[in-house]
Coordinates of C-alpha atoms in Angstrom, one line a residue:
M1043 CA 40.8 97.1 60.1
Q1044 CA 44.3 97.5 61.3
T1045 CA 46.4 100.4 59.8
N1046 CA 50.1 100.9 59.6
E1047 CA 49.8 104.5 60.3
I1048 CA 52.8 106.0 62.2
R1049 CA 52.2 108.8 64.6
V1050 CA 55.1 111.2 65.2
R1051 CA 54.8 113.2 68.4
V1052 CA 57.1 115.5 70.4
Y1053 CA 58.4 114.6 73.8
P1054 CA 57.3 117.4 76.1
K1055 CA 60.4 117.3 78.3
C1056 CA 63.2 117.4 75.7
G1057 CA 61.4 118.3 72.4
K1058 CA 62.7 115.3 70.5
L1059 CA 60.4 113.7 67.9
F1060 CA 59.3 110.1 68.5
S1061 CA 57.2 107.4 66.9
E1062 CA 58.0 104.4 69.0
R1063 CA 57.1 103.3 72.5
S1064 CA 58.0 105.6 75.3
A1065 CA 58.3 105.5 79.0
V1066 CA 56.5 107.4 81.8
S1067 CA 58.5 109.9 83.8
R1068 CA 59.4 108.7 87.3
V1069 CA 59.1 112.3 88.4
D1070 CA 55.4 112.7 88.0
N1071 CA 54.2 109.2 86.7
V1072 CA 52.3 111.0 83.9
T1073 CA 54.7 112.7 81.5
I1074 CA 55.9 110.7 78.5
V1075 CA 59.7 110.7 78.2
C1076 CA 62.3 109.4 75.8
S1077 CA 64.8 106.8 76.9
D1078 CA 67.5 109.4 77.3
C1079 CA 65.3 111.5 79.6
G1080 CA 64.3 108.3 81.5
I1081 CA 68.0 107.4 82.0
R1082 CA 68.8 111.0 83.1
E1083 CA 66.0 110.8 85.7
A1084 CA 67.2 107.5 87.0
L1085 CA 70.8 108.7 87.3
K1086 CA 69.8 111.9 88.9
S1087 CA 67.7 110.0 91.5
I1088 CA 70.9 108.3 92.6
G1089 CA 72.9 111.4 92.7
V1090 CA 74.8 111.3 89.4
D1091 CA 75.7 114.8 88.2
E1092 CA 74.8 116.1 84.8
T1093 CA 78.3 115.9 83.4
E1094 CA 78.6 112.2 84.3
Q1095 CA 75.0 111.6 83.0
E1096 CA 76.1 112.8 79.6
K1097 CA 79.2 110.6 79.6
I1098 CA 77.1 107.6 80.5
L1099 CA 74.6 108.4 77.7
D1100 CA 77.4 108.9 75.2
T1101 CA 78.7 105.5 76.1
I1102 CA 75.3 103.9 75.7
H1103 CA 74.8 105.6 72.3
R1104 CA 78.2 104.5 71.0
T1105 CA 77.5 100.9 72.2
V1106 CA 74.0 100.7 70.8
H1107 CA 74.9 102.2 67.5
T1108 CA 78.0 100.0 66.9
N1109 CA 76.4 96.6 67.6

């Protein structure tokens, strides 16, 4: 029998709650990360500093939430 139970867990890296699909960290290929942490890891891997990472994430959030 299939249930519609929703599991809420905590991302170990940032502490946010989540119930949807997640990604695996590119740092260790084990840790579950949220999309924001995944984006930060990807940007860091190409040398983008933390200030610019936050600007990029802000732009993504504004675009996603307004469409």
